[in-house]
Coordinates of C-alpha atoms in Angstrom, one line a residue:
M1 CA -0.3 -0.1 -0.4
T2 CA 1.5 3.5 -0.9
R3 CA 1.3 6.0 1.5
G4 CA 0.7 9.9 -0.5
I5 CA 1.8 13.4 1.3
S6 CA -0.5 15.6 1.9
R7 CA -1.1 18.8 0.3
R8 CA -0.8 20.6 3.8
R9 CA 2.5 18.4 4.8
L10 CA 4.4 19.5 1.7
L11 CA 3.8 22.8 2.4
T12 CA 5.0 23.2 5.6
G13 CA 7.9 21.2 4.8
A14 CA 8.8 23.8 2.4
V15 CA 8.0 26.9 4.6
G16 CA 10.0 25.0 6.7
I17 CA 13.2 24.6 4.6
F18 CA 12.5 28.2 3.1
G19 CA 12.5 29.9 6.5
A20 CA 15.8 28.7 7.9
T21 CA 17.0 29.5 4.5
A22 CA 16.1 32.8 5.0
A23 CA 17.5 33.3 8.2
V24 CA 20.7 31.8 7.4
L25 CA 21.0 34.2 4.5
L26 CA 19.7 37.8 6.8
A27 CA 22.3 36.1 9.6
G28 CA 25.0 36.4 7.1
C29 CA 23.9 40.2 6.1
A30 CA 23.3 41.1 10.2
P31 CA 25.6 44.2 11.0
G32 CA 28.3 43.1 13.6
A33 CA 29.9 45.2 15.8
P34 CA 31.1 48.7 14.2
E35 CA 34.4 49.3 13.0
P36 CA 36.3 51.6 14.8
V37 CA 37.6 54.5 13.8
P38 CA 41.0 55.5 15.1
S39 CA 40.8 57.8 18.0
D40 CA 42.1 62.0 17.4
D41 CA 43.9 61.2 20.8
D42 CA 46.8 64.0 19.6
V43 CA 44.1 66.9 19.5
Q44 CA 43.1 68.8 22.8
A45 CA 39.4 68.4 23.3
V46 CA 37.4 71.1 24.3
V47 CA 34.3 69.2 25.6
T48 CA 34.4 65.5 27.9
V49 CA 31.4 63.9 28.2
T50 CA 31.8 61.0 30.5
V51 CA 30.3 58.0 29.8
T52 CA 28.8 55.9 32.9
D53 CA 25.8 54.0 33.8
N54 CA 23.6 53.7 31.0
R55 CA 24.2 57.4 30.1
Y56 CA 26.1 60.4 28.4
E57 CA 26.9 63.3 30.6
P58 CA 25.9 66.0 29.3
A59 CA 23.8 63.6 26.5
E60 CA 24.1 67.0 24.3
V61 CA 27.2 69.2 23.6
E62 CA 28.1 72.5 21.2
I63 CA 31.2 73.1 19.7
A64 CA 32.9 74.9 16.4
P65 CA 34.0 73.2 13.3
G66 CA 37.7 72.1 14.3
Q67 CA 37.3 71.6 17.8
A68 CA 37.0 67.9 19.5
V69 CA 35.0 66.0 22.1
Q70 CA 36.1 63.7 24.4
W71 CA 34.3 60.7 26.0
E72 CA 35.4 59.9 29.4
F73 CA 34.8 56.2 29.9
V74 CA 33.9 55.3 33.8
G75 CA 32.1 52.9 34.9
P76 CA 32.0 48.9 35.6
N77 CA 30.2 47.9 32.1
E78 CA 31.2 48.4 28.6
H79 CA 30.4 50.9 26.4
D80 CA 30.8 52.9 23.5
V81 CA 30.6 56.0 21.1
V82 CA 28.7 55.4 17.6
A83 CA 28.2 58.0 15.5
E84 CA 25.1 57.3 13.3
D85 CA 26.7 58.0 10.5
R86 CA 30.0 56.0 11.8
S87 CA 32.4 59.2 11.5
F88 CA 33.3 58.1 14.9
V89 CA 33.2 55.0 16.2
S90 CA 35.1 54.2 19.5
E91 CA 35.9 50.2 20.9
L92 CA 34.1 49.1 23.3
L93 CA 35.5 50.6 26.8
V94 CA 35.2 50.3 30.4
E95 CA 37.4 52.8 31.1
G96 CA 39.8 55.7 29.3
S97 CA 38.8 58.0 26.8
Y98 CA 38.2 58.5 22.9
T99 CA 38.2 61.7 20.9
H100 CA 36.9 62.7 17.5
Q101 CA 37.7 66.0 16.5
F102 CA 34.6 67.6 14.4
S103 CA 35.7 69.4 10.8
E104 CA 32.3 70.3 9.6
E105 CA 29.2 72.2 10.8
G106 CA 26.4 69.5 11.8
E107 CA 24.3 67.4 13.8
Y108 CA 26.1 64.4 14.7
A109 CA 23.7 61.8 16.4
Y110 CA 25.5 58.8 18.3
L111 CA 24.6 56.1 20.8
C112 CA 25.7 53.0 22.6
S113 CA 26.0 49.6 20.2
I114 CA 25.4 47.7 22.9
H115 CA 23.0 49.9 25.1
P116 CA 20.3 52.3 22.1
E117 CA 18.9 53.7 24.9
M118 CA 22.1 55.6 25.3
Q119 CA 21.9 58.3 23.2
G120 CA 23.6 62.0 22.8
I121 CA 24.0 64.7 20.0
V122 CA 27.1 66.4 18.7
R123 CA 26.3 69.7 17.7
V124 CA 29.2 72.0 15.5
V125 CA 27.9 75.2 15.1
A126 CA 30.4 77.8 13.4
P127 CA 31.1 80.8 15.7

């Protein structure tokens, strides 16, 4: 006696295979940790932002073109500073600092890659 495969069972198997394949393909495209941009350690910062307790303090700063911001990491947890446009990206740090010099006017939004609720803005405005 020959057993047939029901249409429902065939479709369920096809959907399962397609779903698994799609998941593998999408995982290959998923962004990993952002690539760090070297710190401008040789530049004197005019503003320091403290990175601690899942926040940036102050969260918003304003500087002039050509000036730099330094992020000072103090706390028990790893954080980083990742610009929305990826123009500055620190490594994950528990302590230490990261400095970036801003050459052009604009608003530069950033966040922590592992704590996206941590957000800040650097406003670069001509005097």
